[in-house]
Coordinates of C-alpha atoms in Angstrom, one line a residue:
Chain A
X681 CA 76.6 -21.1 174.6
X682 CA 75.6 -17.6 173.5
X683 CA 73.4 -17.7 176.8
X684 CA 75.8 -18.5 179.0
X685 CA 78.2 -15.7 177.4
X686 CA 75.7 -12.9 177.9
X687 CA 75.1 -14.1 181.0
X688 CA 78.5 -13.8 182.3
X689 CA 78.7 -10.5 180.3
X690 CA 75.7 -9.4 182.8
X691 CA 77.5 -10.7 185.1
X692 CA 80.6 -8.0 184.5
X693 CA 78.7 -5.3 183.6
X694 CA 77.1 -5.8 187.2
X695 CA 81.0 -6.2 188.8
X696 CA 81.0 -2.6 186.6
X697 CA 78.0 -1.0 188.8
X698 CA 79.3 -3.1 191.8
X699 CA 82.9 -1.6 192.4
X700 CA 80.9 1.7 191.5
X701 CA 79.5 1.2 194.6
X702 CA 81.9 0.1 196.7
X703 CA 84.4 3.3 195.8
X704 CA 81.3 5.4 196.2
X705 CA 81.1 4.2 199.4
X706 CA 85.0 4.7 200.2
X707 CA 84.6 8.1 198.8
X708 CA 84.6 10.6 201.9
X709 CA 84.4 13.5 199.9
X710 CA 81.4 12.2 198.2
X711 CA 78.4 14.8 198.1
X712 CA 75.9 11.9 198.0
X713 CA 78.0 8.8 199.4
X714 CA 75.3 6.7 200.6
X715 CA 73.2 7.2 198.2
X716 CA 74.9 7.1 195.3
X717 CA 76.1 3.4 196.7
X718 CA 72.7 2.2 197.5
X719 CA 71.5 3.3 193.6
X720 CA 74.8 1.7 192.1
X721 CA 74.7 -1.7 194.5
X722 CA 70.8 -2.1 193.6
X723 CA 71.6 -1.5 189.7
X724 CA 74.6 -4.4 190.3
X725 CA 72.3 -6.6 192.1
X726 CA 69.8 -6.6 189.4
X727 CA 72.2 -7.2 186.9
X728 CA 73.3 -10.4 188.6
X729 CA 70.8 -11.7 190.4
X730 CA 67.7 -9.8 188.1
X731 CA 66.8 -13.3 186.4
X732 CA 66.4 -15.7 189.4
X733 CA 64.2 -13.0 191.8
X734 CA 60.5 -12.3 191.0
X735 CA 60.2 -9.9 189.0
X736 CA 58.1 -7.8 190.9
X737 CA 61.2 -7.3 193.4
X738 CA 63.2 -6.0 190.6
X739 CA 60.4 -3.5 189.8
X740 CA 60.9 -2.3 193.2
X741 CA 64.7 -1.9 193.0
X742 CA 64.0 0.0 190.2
X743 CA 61.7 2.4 192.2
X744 CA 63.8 3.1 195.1
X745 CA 66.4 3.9 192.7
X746 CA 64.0 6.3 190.7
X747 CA 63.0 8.0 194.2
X748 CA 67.1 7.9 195.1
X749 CA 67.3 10.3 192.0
X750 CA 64.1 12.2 191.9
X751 CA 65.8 13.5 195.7
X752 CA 69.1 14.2 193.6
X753 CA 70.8 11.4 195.7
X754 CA 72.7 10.1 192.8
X755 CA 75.5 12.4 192.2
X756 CA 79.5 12.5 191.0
X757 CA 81.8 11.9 193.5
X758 CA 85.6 13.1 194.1
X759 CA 87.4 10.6 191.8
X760 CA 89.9 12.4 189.2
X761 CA 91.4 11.5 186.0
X762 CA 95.2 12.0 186.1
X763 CA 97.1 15.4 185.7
X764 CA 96.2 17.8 182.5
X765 CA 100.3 17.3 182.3
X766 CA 101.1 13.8 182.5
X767 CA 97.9 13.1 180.3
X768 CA 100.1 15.1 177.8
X769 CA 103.3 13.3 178.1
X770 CA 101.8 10.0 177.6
X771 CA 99.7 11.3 174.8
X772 CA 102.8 12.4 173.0
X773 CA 104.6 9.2 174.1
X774 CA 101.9 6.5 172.9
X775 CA 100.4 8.7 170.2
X776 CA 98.0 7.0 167.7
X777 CA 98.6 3.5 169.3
X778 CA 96.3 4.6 172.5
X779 CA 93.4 4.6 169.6
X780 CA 94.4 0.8 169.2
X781 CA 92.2 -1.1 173.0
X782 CA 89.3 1.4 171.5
X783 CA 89.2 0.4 167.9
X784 CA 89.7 -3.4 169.0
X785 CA 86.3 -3.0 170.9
X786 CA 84.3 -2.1 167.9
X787 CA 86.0 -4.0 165.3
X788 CA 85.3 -7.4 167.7
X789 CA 81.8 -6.6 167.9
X790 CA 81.3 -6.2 164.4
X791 CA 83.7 -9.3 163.8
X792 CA 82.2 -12.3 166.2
X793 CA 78.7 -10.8 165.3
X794 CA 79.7 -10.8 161.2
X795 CA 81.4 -14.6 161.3
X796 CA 80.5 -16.5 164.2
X797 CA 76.8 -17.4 165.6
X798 CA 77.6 -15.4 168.8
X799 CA 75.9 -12.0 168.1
X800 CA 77.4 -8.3 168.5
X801 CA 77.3 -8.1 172.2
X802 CA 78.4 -11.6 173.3
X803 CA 82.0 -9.7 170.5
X804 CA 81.4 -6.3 172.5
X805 CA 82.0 -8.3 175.6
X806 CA 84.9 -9.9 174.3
X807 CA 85.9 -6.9 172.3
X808 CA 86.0 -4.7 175.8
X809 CA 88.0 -7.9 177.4
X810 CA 90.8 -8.2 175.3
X811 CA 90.8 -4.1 174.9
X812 CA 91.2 -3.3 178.9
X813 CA 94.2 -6.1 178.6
X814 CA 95.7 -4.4 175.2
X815 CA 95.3 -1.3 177.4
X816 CA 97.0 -2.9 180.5
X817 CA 99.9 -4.1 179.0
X818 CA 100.6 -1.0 176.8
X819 CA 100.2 1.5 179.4
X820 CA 101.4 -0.6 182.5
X821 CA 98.4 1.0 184.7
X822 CA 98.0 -0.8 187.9
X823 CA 95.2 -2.7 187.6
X824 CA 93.3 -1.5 190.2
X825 CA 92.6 1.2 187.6
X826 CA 90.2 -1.1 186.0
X827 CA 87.6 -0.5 188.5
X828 CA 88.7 2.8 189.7
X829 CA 88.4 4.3 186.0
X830 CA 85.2 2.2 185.1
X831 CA 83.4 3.5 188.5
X832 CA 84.9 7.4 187.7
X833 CA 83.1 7.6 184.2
X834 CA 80.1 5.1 185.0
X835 CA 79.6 8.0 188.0
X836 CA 79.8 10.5 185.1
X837 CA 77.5 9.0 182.5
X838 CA 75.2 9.1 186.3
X839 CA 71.7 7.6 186.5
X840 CA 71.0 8.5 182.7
X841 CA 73.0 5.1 182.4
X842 CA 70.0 3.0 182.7
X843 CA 67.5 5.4 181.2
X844 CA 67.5 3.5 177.5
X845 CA 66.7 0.0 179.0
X846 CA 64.2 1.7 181.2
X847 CA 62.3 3.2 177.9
X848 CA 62.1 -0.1 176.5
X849 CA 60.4 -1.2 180.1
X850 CA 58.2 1.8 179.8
X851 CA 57.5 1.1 176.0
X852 CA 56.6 -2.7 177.3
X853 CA 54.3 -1.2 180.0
X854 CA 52.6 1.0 176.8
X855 CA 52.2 -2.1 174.7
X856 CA 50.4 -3.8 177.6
X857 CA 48.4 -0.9 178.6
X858 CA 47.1 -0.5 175.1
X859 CA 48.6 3.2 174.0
X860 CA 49.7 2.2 171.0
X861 CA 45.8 0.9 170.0
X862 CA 44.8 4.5 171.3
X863 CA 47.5 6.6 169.0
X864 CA 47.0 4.1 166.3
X865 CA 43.0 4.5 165.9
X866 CA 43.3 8.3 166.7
X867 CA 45.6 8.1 163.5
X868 CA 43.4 5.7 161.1
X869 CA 40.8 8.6 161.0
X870 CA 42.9 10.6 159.3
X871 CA 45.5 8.0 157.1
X872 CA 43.9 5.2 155.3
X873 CA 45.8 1.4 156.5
X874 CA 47.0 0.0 153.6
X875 CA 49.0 3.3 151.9
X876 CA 52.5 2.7 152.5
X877 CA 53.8 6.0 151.6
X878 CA 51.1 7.6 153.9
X879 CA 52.6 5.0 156.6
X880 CA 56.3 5.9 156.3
X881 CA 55.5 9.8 156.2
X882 CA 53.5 9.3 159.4
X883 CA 56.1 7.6 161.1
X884 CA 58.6 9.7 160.1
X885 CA 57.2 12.8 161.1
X886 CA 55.6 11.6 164.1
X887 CA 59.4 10.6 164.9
X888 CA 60.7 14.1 164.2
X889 CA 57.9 16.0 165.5
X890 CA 57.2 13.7 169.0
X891 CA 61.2 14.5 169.1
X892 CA 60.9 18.1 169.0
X893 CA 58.4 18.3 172.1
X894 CA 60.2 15.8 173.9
X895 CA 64.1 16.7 173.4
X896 CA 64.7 13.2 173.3
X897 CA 64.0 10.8 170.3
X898 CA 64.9 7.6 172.2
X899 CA 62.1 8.2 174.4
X900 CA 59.9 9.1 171.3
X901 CA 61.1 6.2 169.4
X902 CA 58.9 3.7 172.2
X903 CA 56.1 5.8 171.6
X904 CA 55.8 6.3 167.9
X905 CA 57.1 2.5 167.0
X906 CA 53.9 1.0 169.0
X907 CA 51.7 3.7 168.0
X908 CA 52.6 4.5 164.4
X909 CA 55.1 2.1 163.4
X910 CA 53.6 -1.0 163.8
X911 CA 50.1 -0.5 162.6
X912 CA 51.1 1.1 159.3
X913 CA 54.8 0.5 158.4
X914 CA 56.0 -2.8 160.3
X915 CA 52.7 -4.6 159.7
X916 CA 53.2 -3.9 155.9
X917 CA 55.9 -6.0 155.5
X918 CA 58.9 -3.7 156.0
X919 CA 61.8 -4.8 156.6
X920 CA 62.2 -4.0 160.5
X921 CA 66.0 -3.7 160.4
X922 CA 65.8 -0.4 158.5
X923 CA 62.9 1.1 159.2
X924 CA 63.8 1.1 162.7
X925 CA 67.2 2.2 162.2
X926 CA 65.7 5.3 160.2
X927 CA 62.8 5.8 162.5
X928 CA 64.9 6.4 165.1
X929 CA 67.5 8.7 162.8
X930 CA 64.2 10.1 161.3
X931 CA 63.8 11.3 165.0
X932 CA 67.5 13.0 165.8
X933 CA 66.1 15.2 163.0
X934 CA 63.8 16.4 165.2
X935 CA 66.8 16.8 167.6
X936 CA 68.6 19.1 165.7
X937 CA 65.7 21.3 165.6
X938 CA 64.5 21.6 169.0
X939 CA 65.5 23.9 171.9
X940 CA 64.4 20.7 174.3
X941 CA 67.7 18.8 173.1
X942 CA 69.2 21.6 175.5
X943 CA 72.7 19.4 175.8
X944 CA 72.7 19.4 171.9
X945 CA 71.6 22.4 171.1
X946 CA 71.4 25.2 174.0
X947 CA 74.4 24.2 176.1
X948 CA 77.1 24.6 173.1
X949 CA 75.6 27.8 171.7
X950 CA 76.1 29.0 175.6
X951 CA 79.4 27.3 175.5
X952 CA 80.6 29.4 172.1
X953 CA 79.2 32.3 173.4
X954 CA 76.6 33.4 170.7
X955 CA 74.7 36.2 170.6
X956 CA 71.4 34.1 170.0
X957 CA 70.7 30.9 172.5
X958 CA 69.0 29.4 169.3
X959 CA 71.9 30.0 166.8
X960 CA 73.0 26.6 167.0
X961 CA 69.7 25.2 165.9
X962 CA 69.0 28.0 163.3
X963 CA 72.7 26.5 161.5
X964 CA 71.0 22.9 161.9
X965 CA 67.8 23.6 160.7
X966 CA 68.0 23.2 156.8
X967 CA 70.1 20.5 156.9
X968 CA 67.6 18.8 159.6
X969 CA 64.7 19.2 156.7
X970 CA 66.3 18.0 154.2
X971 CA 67.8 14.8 155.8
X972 CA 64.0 14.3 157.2
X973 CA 62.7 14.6 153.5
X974 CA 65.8 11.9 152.6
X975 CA 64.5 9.7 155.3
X976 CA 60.8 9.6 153.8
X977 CA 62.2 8.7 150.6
X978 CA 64.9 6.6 152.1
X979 CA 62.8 3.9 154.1
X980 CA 59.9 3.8 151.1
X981 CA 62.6 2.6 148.6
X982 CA 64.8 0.1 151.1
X983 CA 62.4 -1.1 153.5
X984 CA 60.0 -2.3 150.9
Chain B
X706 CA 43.0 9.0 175.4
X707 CA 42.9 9.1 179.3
X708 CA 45.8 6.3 178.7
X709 CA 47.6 8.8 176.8
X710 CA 48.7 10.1 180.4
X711 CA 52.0 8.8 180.2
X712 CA 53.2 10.2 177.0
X713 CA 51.7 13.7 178.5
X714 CA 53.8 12.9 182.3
X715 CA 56.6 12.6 179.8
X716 CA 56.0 15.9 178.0
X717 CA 55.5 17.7 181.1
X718 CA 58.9 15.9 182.6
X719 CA 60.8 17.2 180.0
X720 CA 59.3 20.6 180.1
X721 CA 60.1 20.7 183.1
X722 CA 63.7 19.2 183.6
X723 CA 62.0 17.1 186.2
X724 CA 64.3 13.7 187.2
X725 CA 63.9 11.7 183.8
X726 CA 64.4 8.4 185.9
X727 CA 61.4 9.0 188.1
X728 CA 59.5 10.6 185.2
X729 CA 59.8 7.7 183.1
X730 CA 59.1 5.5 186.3
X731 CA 56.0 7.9 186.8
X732 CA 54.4 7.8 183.2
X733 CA 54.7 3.8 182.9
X734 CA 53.4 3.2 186.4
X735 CA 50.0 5.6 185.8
X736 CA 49.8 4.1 182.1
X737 CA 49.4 1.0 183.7
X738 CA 46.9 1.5 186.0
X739 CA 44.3 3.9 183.7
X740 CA 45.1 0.8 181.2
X741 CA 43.3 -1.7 183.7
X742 CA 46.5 -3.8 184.8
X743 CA 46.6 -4.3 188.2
X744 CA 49.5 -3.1 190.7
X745 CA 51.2 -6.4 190.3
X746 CA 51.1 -7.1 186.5
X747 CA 52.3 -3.2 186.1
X748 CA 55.1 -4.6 188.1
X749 CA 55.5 -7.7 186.8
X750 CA 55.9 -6.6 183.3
X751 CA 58.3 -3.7 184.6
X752 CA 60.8 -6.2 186.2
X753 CA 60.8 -8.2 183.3
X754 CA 61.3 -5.9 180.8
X755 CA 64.1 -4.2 182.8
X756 CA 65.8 -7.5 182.8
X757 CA 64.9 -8.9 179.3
X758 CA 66.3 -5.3 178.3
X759 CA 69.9 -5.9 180.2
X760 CA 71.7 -6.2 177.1
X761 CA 71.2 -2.1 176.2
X762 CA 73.3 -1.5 179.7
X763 CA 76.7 -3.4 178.3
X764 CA 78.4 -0.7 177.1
X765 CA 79.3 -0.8 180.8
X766 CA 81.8 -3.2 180.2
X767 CA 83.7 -0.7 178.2
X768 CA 84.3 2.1 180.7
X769 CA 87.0 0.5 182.4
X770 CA 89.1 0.3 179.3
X771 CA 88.2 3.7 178.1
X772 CA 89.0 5.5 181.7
X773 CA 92.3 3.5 181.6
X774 CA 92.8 5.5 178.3
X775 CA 91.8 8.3 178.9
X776 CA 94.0 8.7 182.0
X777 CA 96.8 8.4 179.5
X778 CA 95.8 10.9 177.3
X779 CA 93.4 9.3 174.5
X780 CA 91.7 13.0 174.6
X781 CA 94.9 14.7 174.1
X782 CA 95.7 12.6 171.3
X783 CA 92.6 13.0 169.3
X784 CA 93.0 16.7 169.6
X785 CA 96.2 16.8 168.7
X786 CA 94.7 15.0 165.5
X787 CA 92.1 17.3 164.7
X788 CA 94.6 20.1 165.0
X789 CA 96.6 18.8 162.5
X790 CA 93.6 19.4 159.7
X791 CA 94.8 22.3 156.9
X792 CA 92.0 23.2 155.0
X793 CA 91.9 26.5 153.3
X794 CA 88.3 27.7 154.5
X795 CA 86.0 26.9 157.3
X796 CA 83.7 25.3 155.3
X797 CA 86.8 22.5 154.7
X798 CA 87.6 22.3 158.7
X799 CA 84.2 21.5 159.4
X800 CA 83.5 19.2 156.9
X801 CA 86.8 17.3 157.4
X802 CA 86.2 17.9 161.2
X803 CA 82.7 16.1 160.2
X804 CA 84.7 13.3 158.9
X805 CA 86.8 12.1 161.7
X806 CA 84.4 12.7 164.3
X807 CA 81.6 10.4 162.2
X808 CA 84.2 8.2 161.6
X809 CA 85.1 8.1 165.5
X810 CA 80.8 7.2 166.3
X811 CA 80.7 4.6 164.0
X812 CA 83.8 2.8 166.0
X813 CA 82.2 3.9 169.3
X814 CA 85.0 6.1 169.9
X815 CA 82.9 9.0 172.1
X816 CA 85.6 11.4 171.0
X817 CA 84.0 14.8 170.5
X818 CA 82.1 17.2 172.4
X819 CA 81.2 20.6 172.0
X820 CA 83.1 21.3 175.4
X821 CA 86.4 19.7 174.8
X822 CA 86.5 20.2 170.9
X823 CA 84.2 22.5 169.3
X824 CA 85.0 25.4 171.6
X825 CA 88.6 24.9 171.7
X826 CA 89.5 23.7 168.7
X827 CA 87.2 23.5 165.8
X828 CA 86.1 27.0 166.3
X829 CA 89.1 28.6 166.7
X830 CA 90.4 27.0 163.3
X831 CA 87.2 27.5 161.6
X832 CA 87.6 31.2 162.3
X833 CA 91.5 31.0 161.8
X834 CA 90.5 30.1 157.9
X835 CA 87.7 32.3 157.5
X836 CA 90.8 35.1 158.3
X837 CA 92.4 34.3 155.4
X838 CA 90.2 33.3 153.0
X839 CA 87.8 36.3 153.3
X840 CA 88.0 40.3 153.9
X841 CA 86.9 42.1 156.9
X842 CA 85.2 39.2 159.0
X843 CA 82.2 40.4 160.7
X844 CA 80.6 40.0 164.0
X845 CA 77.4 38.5 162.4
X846 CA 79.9 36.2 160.6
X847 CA 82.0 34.8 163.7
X848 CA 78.4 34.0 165.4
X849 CA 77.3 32.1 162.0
X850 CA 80.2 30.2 162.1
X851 CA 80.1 29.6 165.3
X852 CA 76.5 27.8 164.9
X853 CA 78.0 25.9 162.3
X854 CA 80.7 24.7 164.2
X855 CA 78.2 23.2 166.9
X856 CA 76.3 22.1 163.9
X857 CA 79.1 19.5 162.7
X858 CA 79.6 17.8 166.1
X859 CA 75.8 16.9 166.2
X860 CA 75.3 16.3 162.4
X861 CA 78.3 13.8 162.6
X862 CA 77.9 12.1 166.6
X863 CA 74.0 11.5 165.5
X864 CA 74.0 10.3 162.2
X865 CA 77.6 7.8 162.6
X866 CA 76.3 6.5 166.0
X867 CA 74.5 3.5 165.2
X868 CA 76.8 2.1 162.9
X869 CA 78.6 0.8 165.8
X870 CA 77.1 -2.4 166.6
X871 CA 75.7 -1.9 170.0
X872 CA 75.1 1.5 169.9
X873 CA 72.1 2.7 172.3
X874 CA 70.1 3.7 169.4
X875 CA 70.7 0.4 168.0
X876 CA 70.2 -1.5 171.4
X877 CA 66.9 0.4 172.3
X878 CA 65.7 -0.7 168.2
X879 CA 66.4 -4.1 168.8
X880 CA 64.7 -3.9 172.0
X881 CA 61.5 -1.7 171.2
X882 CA 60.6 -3.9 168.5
X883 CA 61.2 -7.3 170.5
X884 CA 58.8 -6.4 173.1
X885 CA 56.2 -5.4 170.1
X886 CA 57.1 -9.1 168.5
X887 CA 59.1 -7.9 166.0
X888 CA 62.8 -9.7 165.6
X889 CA 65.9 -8.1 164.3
X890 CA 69.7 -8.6 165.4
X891 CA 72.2 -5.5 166.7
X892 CA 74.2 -6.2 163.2
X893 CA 71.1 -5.8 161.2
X894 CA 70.6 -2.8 162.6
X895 CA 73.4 -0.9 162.4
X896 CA 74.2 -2.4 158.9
X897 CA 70.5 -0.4 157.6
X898 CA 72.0 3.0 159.8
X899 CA 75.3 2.6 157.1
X900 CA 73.3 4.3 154.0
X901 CA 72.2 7.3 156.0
X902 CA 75.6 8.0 157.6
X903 CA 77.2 8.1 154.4
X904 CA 74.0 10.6 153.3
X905 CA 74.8 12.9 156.2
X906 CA 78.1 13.0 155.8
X907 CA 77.9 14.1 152.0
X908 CA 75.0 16.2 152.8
X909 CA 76.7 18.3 155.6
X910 CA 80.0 18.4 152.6
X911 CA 77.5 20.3 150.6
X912 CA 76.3 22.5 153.6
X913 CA 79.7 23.4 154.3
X914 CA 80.1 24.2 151.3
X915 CA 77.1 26.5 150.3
X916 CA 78.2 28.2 154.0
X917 CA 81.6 29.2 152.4
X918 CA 80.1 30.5 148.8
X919 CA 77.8 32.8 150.8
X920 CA 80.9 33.8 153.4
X921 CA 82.6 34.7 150.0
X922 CA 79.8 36.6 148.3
X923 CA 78.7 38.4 151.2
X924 CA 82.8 39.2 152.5
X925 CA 84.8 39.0 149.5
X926 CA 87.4 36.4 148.7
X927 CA 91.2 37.3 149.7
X928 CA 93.1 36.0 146.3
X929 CA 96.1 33.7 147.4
X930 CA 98.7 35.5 146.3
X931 CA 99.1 33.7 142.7
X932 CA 98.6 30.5 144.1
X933 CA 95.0 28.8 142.7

């Protein structure tokens, strides 16, 4: 049953990329029309059709997609959100209730996973169902906005959309290539296996640290879990749950701290107009040591 | 270490600003092949871990719903309710603006944004109450307080985020640690991310805080006119 849900859910989400597509492709002011509907129909058909085609195929797809963006094919076409005035009028006429569809997304996730066997995303499915009908009825959009305002911001979010489930590909690849034996043994030189405390500061910090060179923690967190995480935290007995949940917080620490974050950090101290381009991370960086020292402490005393 | 490329391609990529897709492409693709796996198993395990992985892409199912409200002014209303905050000093606007915007990741609400409410909003009122609560406000003040204005919007989007039950950091957790044989589900997760939300949150209180003593040592506090 929960199968067959997600399944379906895939199934959607690939409608989602699919209609992206198409309206790319009806775009005529589109900068990169054909492209951007060959990387959007690819990501739908590996949605779909991704679990009955070898998987070498979708490795391609994924390929031609990467070298659709490496030549900047993949772009933000001409849709628009309505008026700056009507957006107001409505605001003022719906007021708080528009936060109702939005709330009723998160609150069905948490309820179906928290009470039934169905898990979080089979209720964030659902959640997103019954809010786009709450939103439908309220508002009294056509619902050809559906896939007209799903392809607009899925065009926003851009290519970076896939870029967390192709880290967990890339941290599969690292597994079977062995990195995480290589930064695990270069490691064991200089922490003795066995010392928890030495384990969970090692993770942490490699978190933070691998964060700060990189800019972007969810790549680190592939890298460090294999490397550092499993050989002296996971394999300890910790309890994965929360030492991966404050691994990978352990690691926006690092985020505060680093002109690499350059949306986080660079791009709103240009946007306020500071005198210093760092200024933003100079006000983040106390609070950033202290919540990594909290972390340390943190996963020692919950995860074991 | 030669199969430590990929972590280095990485590096450089980022350095670089290079096309993260293709960079991350890149890095697992030469990984692979100094690792010893062939062309076909680097793209056999690819394939199948960009499909066992599906589940972190759902949050696609959501746009819809939040472009339909958005195009009726879901944006407009949240400012409207973050101009509504009165606090007395900037160290209270940013911590209450802390608040509501945590609040807002933890239900997946992707309400903030340096762009469309630090700048024009938080800012301003952050400044607004450092007017009247201290004398002569200084250049070097306005660009501390504008640091800590950027300061709350990460400090709160980061640390509430993966409350929310399928929140990318939470999918890529429950992911990562699959493909290394580890199980957890998306609700244990983001039920172990609860304790250090609440952490940040009162830790950023108290750095809000400290920010306003210093603003009224180094300024001068404006007395309230008998009020306390």
């Amino acid at each position: 049953m929960k199968t067959i849900l997600l399944e379906i859910l895939y199934i959607m989400a690939g409608l989602v990329a699919l209609f992206t597509a198409y309206l790319a492709l009806q775009d005529k002011k589109h900068p990169t029309r054909l492209g951007s509907t060959i990387f959007w129909a690819l990501l739908a058909f590996a949605f779909i059709f991704g679990k009955y085609v070898p998987a070498q195929l979708v490795a391609v797809i994924l390929i031609v997609m990467g070298v659709l963006t490496a030549l900047n094919k993949v772009q933000f076409g001409s849709q628009k959100n309505s008026s700056p005035e009507f957006r107001q009028e409505k605001s003022n006429n719906f007021k708080n209730k528009l936060f109702i569809p939005a709330l009723s997304i998160a609150v069905f996730a948490f309820g179906i996973a928290q009470f039934t066997s169905l898990g979080g995303l089979v209720g964030l499915g659902i959640g997103a169902f019954v809010a786009t009908i709450i939103a439908l009825v309220m508002t009294g959009a056509e619902a050809s906005y559906v896939a007209y305002d799903g392809s607009r911001l899925l065009q926003q979010v851009g290519s970076a959309s896939i870029l967390p489930q192709l880290l967990a590909a890339l941290g599969s690849l690292f597994a079977a290539a062995g990195v995480g034996d290589v930064i695990a043994s270069s490691i064991s030189g200089v922490i003795p296996q066995g010392n928890i405390l030495l384990g969970v500061i090692a993770y942490c910090l490699g978190m933070a640290l691998f964060t700060i060179i990189m800019g972007n923690a969810f790549a680190a967190f592939a890298v460090i879990t294999a490397g550092i995480g499993m050989p002296f935290v996971y394999s300890q007995g910790a309890d994965p749950a929360v030492a991966g949940a404050l691994a990978l917080t352990a690691g926006y620490c690092g985020t505060l701290m680093t002109p690499m974050a350059a949306n986080f950090n660079i791009v709103p101290a240009a946007i306020l107009e500071t005198n210093n381009q760092n200024r933003v991370i100079i006000s983040q960086f106390a609070f950033a040591l202290v919540m990594l020292f909290i972390h340390i402490i943190l996963m020692y005393w919950l995860a074991f | 270490m030669i199969r430590l490329i990929g972590v280095l391609i990485i590096i450089i990529g980022f350095i670089f600003k290079l096309d993260i897709i293709a960079v991350v492409l890149t890095a697992g693709i030469i990984t692979g092949l100094v690792g010893g796996l062939s062309l076909n198993e680097i793209l056999k395990t690819l394939g199948e871990a960009f499909i066992t992985n599906r589940y972190m892409s759902l949050f696609l199912v959501t746009l819809p719903v939040i472009g339909i409200l958005e195009r009726y002014g879901l944006k407009e209303r949240a400012a409207a309710l973050i101009k509504n905050i009165k606090a007395a000093t900037p160290g209270k606007v940013l911590t209450t603006y802390t608040l509501i915007r945590e609040l807002a990741a933890a239900f997946s609400l992707r309400l903030g944004g340096h762009v469309q409410f630090i700048r024009p909003l938080v800012f301003p009122m952050a400044e607004g109450a450092a007017k009247v609560s201290y004398r002569d406000l200084d250049e070097h003040s306005i660009e501390q307080l504008k640091g800590y204005a950027a300061s709350a919007e990460n400090f709160a989007n980061f640390f509430g985020q993966n409350v929310f039950i399928a929140a990318g950091g939470v999918l890529l957790i429950v992911g990562t640690l699959s493909e290394l044989g580890v199980e957890v589900t998306p609700l244990q997760v983001s039920k172990a991310s609860l304790p250090i939300a609440i952490i940040a949150f009162v830790l950023a209180a108290v750095y809000y805080n400290i920010l306003d003593r210093r603003l009224a040592h180094r300024l001068g506090k404006i007395s309230q006119g008998g009020k306390q």
